[in-house]
């Protein structure tokens, strides 16, 4: 696996995403790079937060630029024995146009960010992070605040098998090998296309996706449900997959999250989303 790049805006969502990023980096023996998307000086102080009635005490905010992640590192090491290498991106302003150069310089293969919330507390995906993925060519892991920090055991890639991207399956297989996890290729036919007959679907899967290098980690399900939100609810909550994989602005992505930014994350999808650039 290549290295990971975490976008940090000093929010609780970013800190929660950092917990998972550290765990995954430790499990996959990858370096974790942290890129502050705002200046630390822009983060409200404890006094300012308290005066605004938004904090109950010093534990609600970071007292120093780096101590927050050092605390997470220490806790991870205490609980698991893992201590991944953490580095900070310095001297480069956070702009989507600068993401590609950072990705190349530090051999990054995965972007990570906490899922933001709108004014009503609903999860939403902003266009900026998806642009970063598109410009860098890297998938982005979006972490909801409800997700308990643990490695993935069952990952599901929702696609129409006729358009399944081999590079996505290959990336997931590599990750699955590191985590001793499984990868489900969930075939859900796109609108206007006929449902694939069972034996034919399995034959296509065997010819196009399955091979000797991934057969121990990747498996297939031919989903008959054509309502995408309902099908993905079943995949996540009834089949107990703990990572949902989509391709940005493709049929399954838009049917679940909408067609315009900021994309709304349904309340029933409480697992991380791994979104590959289209």
mmCIF file of C-alpha atoms in Angstrom:
data_model
loop_
_atom_site.group_PDB
_atom_site.id
_atom_site.type_symbol
_atom_site.label_atom_id
_atom_site.label_comp_id
_atom_site.label_asym_id
_atom_site.label_seq_id
_atom_site.Cartn_x
_atom_site.Cartn_y
_atom_site.Cartn_z
ATOM 1 C CA UNK A 1 0.000 0.000 0.000
ATOM 2 C CA UNK A 2 1.073 3.557 -0.660
ATOM 3 C CA UNK A 3 0.975 6.266 1.997
ATOM 4 C CA UNK A 4 -2.105 8.031 3.405
ATOM 5 C CA UNK A 5 -2.896 11.752 3.404
ATOM 6 C CA UNK A 6 -5.248 13.109 6.079
ATOM 7 C CA UNK A 7 -6.917 16.498 5.630
ATOM 8 C CA UNK A 8 -7.173 18.243 8.991
ATOM 9 C CA UNK A 9 -9.314 21.277 9.723
ATOM 10 C CA UNK A 10 -9.020 20.870 13.529
ATOM 11 C CA UNK A 11 -12.661 19.835 13.786
ATOM 12 C CA UNK A 12 -14.008 16.917 15.863
ATOM 13 C CA UNK A 13 -14.766 15.176 12.559
ATOM 14 C CA UNK A 14 -11.129 15.506 11.510
ATOM 15 C CA UNK A 15 -9.914 14.123 14.822
ATOM 16 C CA UNK A 16 -12.257 11.158 14.518
ATOM 17 C CA UNK A 17 -10.997 10.504 10.982
ATOM 18 C CA UNK A 18 -7.439 10.720 12.297
ATOM 19 C CA UNK A 19 -8.112 7.866 14.726
ATOM 20 C CA UNK A 20 -9.076 5.594 11.857
ATOM 21 C CA UNK A 21 -6.256 6.888 9.652
ATOM 22 C CA UNK A 22 -3.680 6.050 12.326
ATOM 23 C CA UNK A 23 -5.114 2.570 12.805
ATOM 24 C CA UNK A 24 -5.166 1.823 9.073
ATOM 25 C CA UNK A 25 -1.656 3.206 8.612
ATOM 26 C CA UNK A 26 -0.400 0.981 11.412
ATOM 27 C CA UNK A 27 -2.167 -2.110 10.062
ATOM 28 C CA UNK A 28 -0.936 -1.578 6.500
ATOM 29 C CA UNK A 29 2.579 -0.378 7.433
ATOM 30 C CA UNK A 30 1.995 2.922 5.638
ATOM 31 C CA UNK A 31 3.114 6.441 6.484
ATOM 32 C CA UNK A 32 0.429 8.933 7.461
ATOM 33 C CA UNK A 33 0.815 12.499 6.217
ATOM 34 C CA UNK A 34 -1.287 15.240 7.815
ATOM 35 C CA UNK A 35 -2.147 18.376 5.860
ATOM 36 C CA UNK A 36 -3.760 21.235 7.780
ATOM 37 C CA UNK A 37 -6.440 22.794 5.602
ATOM 38 C CA UNK A 38 -6.665 25.884 7.811
ATOM 39 C CA UNK A 39 -4.089 27.685 9.895
ATOM 40 C CA UNK A 40 -3.971 26.615 13.532
ATOM 41 C CA UNK A 41 -4.264 30.282 14.491
ATOM 42 C CA UNK A 42 -7.749 30.277 12.932
ATOM 43 C CA UNK A 43 -9.005 27.684 15.422
ATOM 44 C CA UNK A 44 -10.983 29.371 18.244
ATOM 45 C CA UNK A 45 -9.286 29.337 21.610
ATOM 46 C CA UNK A 46 -10.777 27.642 24.648
ATOM 47 C CA UNK A 47 -11.752 31.042 26.020
ATOM 48 C CA UNK A 48 -13.458 32.067 22.780
ATOM 49 C CA UNK A 49 -15.338 28.786 22.553
ATOM 50 C CA UNK A 50 -16.470 29.023 26.166
ATOM 51 C CA UNK A 51 -17.667 32.600 25.746
ATOM 52 C CA UNK A 52 -19.689 31.512 22.716
ATOM 53 C CA UNK A 53 -21.217 28.698 24.749
ATOM 54 C CA UNK A 54 -19.807 26.085 22.366
ATOM 55 C CA UNK A 55 -17.405 24.325 24.704
ATOM 56 C CA UNK A 56 -17.671 22.827 28.128
ATOM 57 C CA UNK A 57 -13.996 22.924 28.905
ATOM 58 C CA UNK A 58 -10.454 22.700 27.582
ATOM 59 C CA UNK A 59 -10.938 19.100 26.479
ATOM 60 C CA UNK A 60 -13.179 20.269 23.644
ATOM 61 C CA UNK A 61 -10.439 21.928 21.594
ATOM 62 C CA UNK A 62 -6.808 21.335 20.682
ATOM 63 C CA UNK A 63 -4.435 23.260 22.894
ATOM 64 C CA UNK A 64 -1.492 22.917 20.538
ATOM 65 C CA UNK A 65 -0.924 22.434 16.845
ATOM 66 C CA UNK A 66 0.271 18.825 17.054
ATOM 67 C CA UNK A 67 -0.505 17.520 20.533
ATOM 68 C CA UNK A 68 -3.937 16.256 19.478
ATOM 69 C CA UNK A 69 -2.485 13.675 17.104
ATOM 70 C CA UNK A 70 0.320 12.807 19.494
ATOM 71 C CA UNK A 71 -2.363 11.947 22.039
ATOM 72 C CA UNK A 72 -4.126 9.728 19.495
ATOM 73 C CA UNK A 73 -0.822 8.061 18.611
ATOM 74 C CA UNK A 74 -0.116 7.283 22.252
ATOM 75 C CA UNK A 75 -3.557 5.807 22.768
ATOM 76 C CA UNK A 76 -3.277 3.661 19.640
ATOM 77 C CA UNK A 77 0.121 2.384 20.719
ATOM 78 C CA UNK A 78 -1.197 1.601 24.205
ATOM 79 C CA UNK A 79 -4.229 -0.284 22.876
ATOM 80 C CA UNK A 80 -2.702 -2.085 19.873
ATOM 81 C CA UNK A 81 1.069 -1.790 20.006
ATOM 82 C CA UNK A 82 0.987 -0.011 16.637
ATOM 83 C CA UNK A 83 2.949 3.179 16.079
ATOM 84 C CA UNK A 84 2.684 4.362 12.468
ATOM 85 C CA UNK A 85 5.001 7.064 11.185
ATOM 86 C CA UNK A 86 3.245 10.442 11.090
ATOM 87 C CA UNK A 87 4.492 13.437 9.112
ATOM 88 C CA UNK A 88 3.078 16.922 8.599
ATOM 89 C CA UNK A 89 2.839 18.704 5.260
ATOM 90 C CA UNK A 90 4.428 22.119 5.716
ATOM 91 C CA UNK A 91 5.141 25.031 3.422
ATOM 92 C CA UNK A 92 2.342 24.134 0.985
ATOM 93 C CA UNK A 93 -0.975 25.951 1.051
ATOM 94 C CA UNK A 94 -3.981 23.687 0.956
ATOM 95 C CA UNK A 95 -5.495 24.138 -2.492
ATOM 96 C CA UNK A 96 -6.985 21.491 -4.743
ATOM 97 C CA UNK A 97 -4.449 22.508 -7.405
ATOM 98 C CA UNK A 98 -1.626 21.597 -4.996
ATOM 99 C CA UNK A 99 -2.928 18.131 -4.114
ATOM 100 C CA UNK A 100 -1.384 16.298 -7.068
ATOM 101 C CA UNK A 101 2.138 17.577 -6.356
ATOM 102 C CA UNK A 102 1.840 16.558 -2.682
ATOM 103 C CA UNK A 103 0.503 13.122 -3.645
ATOM 104 C CA UNK A 104 3.408 12.573 -6.033
ATOM 105 C CA UNK A 105 6.069 13.872 -3.662
ATOM 106 C CA UNK A 106 4.996 11.704 -0.735
ATOM 107 C CA UNK A 107 3.816 8.647 -2.707
ATOM 108 C CA UNK A 108 0.236 8.933 -1.446
ATOM 109 C CA UNK A 109 -2.379 6.411 -2.539
ATOM 110 C CA UNK A 110 -5.321 7.270 -0.277
ATOM 111 C CA UNK A 111 -6.860 10.549 0.896
ATOM 112 C CA UNK A 112 -8.758 10.616 4.213
ATOM 113 C CA UNK A 113 -11.214 13.136 5.601
ATOM 114 C CA UNK A 114 -14.007 13.247 8.142
ATOM 115 C CA UNK A 115 -17.497 13.692 6.749
ATOM 116 C CA UNK A 116 -18.650 17.245 7.376
ATOM 117 C CA UNK A 117 -22.069 18.148 8.730
ATOM 118 C CA UNK A 118 -24.574 20.712 7.538
ATOM 119 C CA UNK A 119 -26.447 23.111 9.810
ATOM 120 C CA UNK A 120 -28.962 20.405 10.677
ATOM 121 C CA UNK A 121 -26.262 17.962 11.719
ATOM 122 C CA UNK A 122 -26.656 15.820 8.606
ATOM 123 C CA UNK A 123 -23.604 14.294 6.957
ATOM 124 C CA UNK A 124 -22.588 15.919 3.692
ATOM 125 C CA UNK A 125 -19.760 15.561 1.199
ATOM 126 C CA UNK A 126 -18.339 18.812 -0.104
ATOM 127 C CA UNK A 127 -17.194 19.268 -3.690
ATOM 128 C CA UNK A 128 -13.721 20.347 -2.603
ATOM 129 C CA UNK A 129 -12.644 16.948 -1.280
ATOM 130 C CA UNK A 130 -13.961 15.184 -4.377
ATOM 131 C CA UNK A 131 -12.045 17.646 -6.557
ATOM 132 C CA UNK A 132 -8.925 16.771 -4.586
ATOM 133 C CA UNK A 133 -9.494 13.110 -5.383
ATOM 134 C CA UNK A 134 -10.098 13.841 -9.063
ATOM 135 C CA UNK A 135 -7.039 16.047 -9.455
ATOM 136 C CA UNK A 136 -4.767 13.584 -7.632
ATOM 137 C CA UNK A 137 -6.217 10.376 -9.054
ATOM 138 C CA UNK A 138 -6.482 8.991 -5.505
ATOM 139 C CA UNK A 139 -9.588 7.567 -3.846
ATOM 140 C CA UNK A 140 -10.831 9.391 -0.766
ATOM 141 C CA UNK A 141 -11.959 7.697 2.430
ATOM 142 C CA UNK A 142 -14.779 9.671 4.059
ATOM 143 C CA UNK A 143 -15.302 8.844 7.727
ATOM 144 C CA UNK A 144 -18.637 9.507 9.503
ATOM 145 C CA UNK A 145 -18.619 10.484 13.149
ATOM 146 C CA UNK A 146 -20.826 7.482 14.037
ATOM 147 C CA UNK A 147 -18.260 4.925 12.885
ATOM 148 C CA UNK A 148 -16.442 3.178 15.709
ATOM 149 C CA UNK A 149 -12.699 3.169 15.118
ATOM 150 C CA UNK A 150 -11.894 -0.323 13.826
ATOM 151 C CA UNK A 151 -10.359 -1.880 10.749
ATOM 152 C CA UNK A 152 -12.579 -3.092 7.949
ATOM 153 C CA UNK A 153 -13.623 -6.723 7.841
ATOM 154 C CA UNK A 154 -16.128 -6.626 4.964
ATOM 155 C CA UNK A 155 -15.908 -4.120 2.124
ATOM 156 C CA UNK A 156 -18.589 -3.741 -0.564
ATOM 157 C CA UNK A 157 -18.046 -2.229 -4.015
ATOM 158 C CA UNK A 158 -21.414 -1.272 -5.547
ATOM 159 C CA UNK A 159 -21.260 -1.386 -9.336
ATOM 160 C CA UNK A 160 -22.874 -2.682 -12.472
ATOM 161 C CA UNK A 161 -20.601 -5.615 -13.336
ATOM 162 C CA UNK A 162 -20.640 -4.522 -16.978
ATOM 163 C CA UNK A 163 -18.817 -1.345 -15.922
ATOM 164 C CA UNK A 164 -16.849 -2.706 -12.939
ATOM 165 C CA UNK A 165 -13.418 -1.089 -12.800
ATOM 166 C CA UNK A 166 -10.641 -3.589 -12.406
ATOM 167 C CA UNK A 167 -8.312 -1.039 -10.781
ATOM 168 C CA UNK A 168 -10.873 -0.488 -8.015
ATOM 169 C CA UNK A 169 -11.133 -4.233 -7.385
ATOM 170 C CA UNK A 170 -7.329 -4.456 -7.404
ATOM 171 C CA UNK A 171 -6.958 -1.636 -4.841
ATOM 172 C CA UNK A 172 -9.548 -3.239 -2.585
ATOM 173 C CA UNK A 173 -7.852 -6.623 -2.859
ATOM 174 C CA UNK A 174 -4.539 -5.110 -1.760
ATOM 175 C CA UNK A 175 -6.221 -3.458 1.202
ATOM 176 C CA UNK A 176 -8.100 -6.652 2.055
ATOM 177 C CA UNK A 177 -4.883 -8.654 2.130
ATOM 178 C CA UNK A 178 -3.352 -6.213 4.600
ATOM 179 C CA UNK A 179 -6.425 -6.240 6.834
ATOM 180 C CA UNK A 180 -7.414 -9.886 6.339
ATOM 181 C CA UNK A 181 -10.767 -8.660 5.070
ATOM 182 C CA UNK A 182 -13.240 -9.633 2.379
ATOM 183 C CA UNK A 183 -14.362 -7.664 -0.669
ATOM 184 C CA UNK A 184 -17.883 -7.983 -2.041
ATOM 185 C CA UNK A 185 -18.500 -7.015 -5.651
ATOM 186 C CA UNK A 186 -22.199 -6.124 -5.474
ATOM 187 C CA UNK A 187 -23.677 -6.164 -8.961
ATOM 188 C CA UNK A 188 -26.669 -3.798 -9.156
ATOM 189 C CA UNK A 189 -27.792 -3.142 -12.709
ATOM 190 C CA UNK A 190 -27.918 0.463 -13.822
ATOM 191 C CA UNK A 191 -31.182 2.101 -14.804
ATOM 192 C CA UNK A 192 -32.338 1.083 -18.275
ATOM 193 C CA UNK A 193 -30.165 -2.026 -18.418
ATOM 194 C CA UNK A 194 -31.530 -5.551 -17.934
ATOM 195 C CA UNK A 195 -30.762 -7.505 -14.802
ATOM 196 C CA UNK A 196 -27.941 -9.991 -15.429
ATOM 197 C CA UNK A 197 -29.047 -13.611 -15.264
ATOM 198 C CA UNK A 198 -27.366 -15.401 -12.345
ATOM 199 C CA UNK A 199 -25.156 -17.885 -14.162
ATOM 200 C CA UNK A 200 -24.116 -15.288 -16.745
ATOM 201 C CA UNK A 201 -23.241 -12.753 -14.031
ATOM 202 C CA UNK A 202 -21.062 -15.266 -12.204
ATOM 203 C CA UNK A 203 -19.365 -16.212 -15.472
ATOM 204 C CA UNK A 204 -18.561 -12.565 -16.232
ATOM 205 C CA UNK A 205 -17.266 -12.078 -12.685
ATOM 206 C CA UNK A 206 -15.041 -15.137 -13.017
ATOM 207 C CA UNK A 207 -13.644 -14.007 -16.364
ATOM 208 C CA UNK A 208 -13.233 -10.290 -15.720
ATOM 209 C CA UNK A 209 -12.468 -9.928 -11.997
ATOM 210 C CA UNK A 210 -11.609 -13.190 -10.258
ATOM 211 C CA UNK A 211 -8.049 -14.494 -10.502
ATOM 212 C CA UNK A 212 -5.527 -16.492 -8.498
ATOM 213 C CA UNK A 213 -4.224 -13.394 -6.684
ATOM 214 C CA UNK A 214 -7.566 -12.260 -5.280
ATOM 215 C CA UNK A 215 -9.688 -15.412 -5.001
ATOM 216 C CA UNK A 216 -9.155 -15.681 -1.245
ATOM 217 C CA UNK A 217 -10.466 -12.178 -0.559
ATOM 218 C CA UNK A 218 -12.991 -11.242 -3.244
ATOM 219 C CA UNK A 219 -16.483 -12.586 -3.754
ATOM 220 C CA UNK A 220 -19.630 -11.716 -5.680
ATOM 221 C CA UNK A 221 -23.333 -11.112 -5.232
ATOM 222 C CA UNK A 222 -25.853 -10.486 -7.997
ATOM 223 C CA UNK A 223 -28.340 -8.073 -6.399
ATOM 224 C CA UNK A 224 -31.865 -8.115 -7.828
ATOM 225 C CA UNK A 225 -33.114 -5.016 -6.003
ATOM 226 C CA UNK A 226 -33.129 -2.105 -8.482
ATOM 227 C CA UNK A 227 -33.798 0.668 -5.959
ATOM 228 C CA UNK A 228 -30.241 1.788 -5.193
ATOM 229 C CA UNK A 229 -30.762 3.386 -1.736
ATOM 230 C CA UNK A 230 -32.704 0.316 -0.626
ATOM 231 C CA UNK A 231 -30.128 -2.093 -2.065
ATOM 232 C CA UNK A 232 -27.240 -0.264 -0.403
ATOM 233 C CA UNK A 233 -29.122 -0.164 2.901
ATOM 234 C CA UNK A 234 -29.361 -3.963 2.713
ATOM 235 C CA UNK A 235 -25.680 -4.299 1.793
ATOM 236 C CA UNK A 236 -24.547 -2.108 4.684
ATOM 237 C CA UNK A 237 -27.021 -2.866 7.445
ATOM 238 C CA UNK A 238 -28.240 -6.398 6.749
ATOM 239 C CA UNK A 239 -25.140 -7.870 5.137
ATOM 240 C CA UNK A 240 -22.976 -6.023 7.698
ATOM 241 C CA UNK A 241 -20.383 -4.547 5.373
ATOM 242 C CA UNK A 242 -18.318 -1.890 7.137
ATOM 243 C CA UNK A 243 -16.990 -0.012 4.096
ATOM 244 C CA UNK A 244 -19.042 1.111 1.099
ATOM 245 C CA UNK A 245 -17.139 1.734 -2.131
ATOM 246 C CA UNK A 246 -18.497 3.959 -4.917
ATOM 247 C CA UNK A 247 -17.197 5.787 -7.976
ATOM 248 C CA UNK A 248 -17.734 9.548 -7.981
ATOM 249 C CA UNK A 249 -20.609 10.834 -10.106
ATOM 250 C CA UNK A 250 -21.532 7.415 -11.439
ATOM 251 C CA UNK A 251 -25.001 5.903 -11.262
ATOM 252 C CA UNK A 252 -24.812 4.239 -7.827
ATOM 253 C CA UNK A 253 -23.084 7.269 -6.263
ATOM 254 C CA UNK A 254 -25.697 9.737 -7.524
ATOM 255 C CA UNK A 255 -28.667 7.516 -6.736
ATOM 256 C CA UNK A 256 -27.511 7.292 -3.099
ATOM 257 C CA UNK A 257 -26.059 10.749 -2.498
ATOM 258 C CA UNK A 258 -27.751 12.998 -5.021
ATOM 259 C CA UNK A 259 -26.649 14.852 -8.113
ATOM 260 C CA UNK A 260 -25.502 18.167 -6.643
ATOM 261 C CA UNK A 261 -22.962 19.205 -4.018
ATOM 262 C CA UNK A 262 -22.882 19.154 -1.103
ATOM 263 C CA UNK A 263 -23.914 15.515 -1.446
ATOM 264 C CA UNK A 264 -26.184 14.358 1.367
ATOM 265 C CA UNK A 265 -25.235 11.164 3.191
ATOM 266 C CA UNK A 266 -28.360 9.203 4.228
ATOM 267 C CA UNK A 267 -28.800 8.685 7.960
ATOM 268 C CA UNK A 268 -28.781 4.896 7.547
ATOM 269 C CA UNK A 269 -25.308 4.876 5.970
ATOM 270 C CA UNK A 270 -23.099 5.040 9.058
ATOM 271 C CA UNK A 271 -19.998 3.366 7.619
ATOM 272 C CA UNK A 272 -17.084 5.035 5.848
ATOM 273 C CA UNK A 273 -17.409 5.714 2.134
ATOM 274 C CA UNK A 274 -14.467 5.051 -0.151
ATOM 275 C CA UNK A 275 -15.009 7.157 -3.257
ATOM 276 C CA UNK A 276 -12.874 6.664 -6.363
ATOM 277 C CA UNK A 277 -12.508 9.461 -8.914
ATOM 278 C CA UNK A 278 -14.526 8.949 -12.074
#
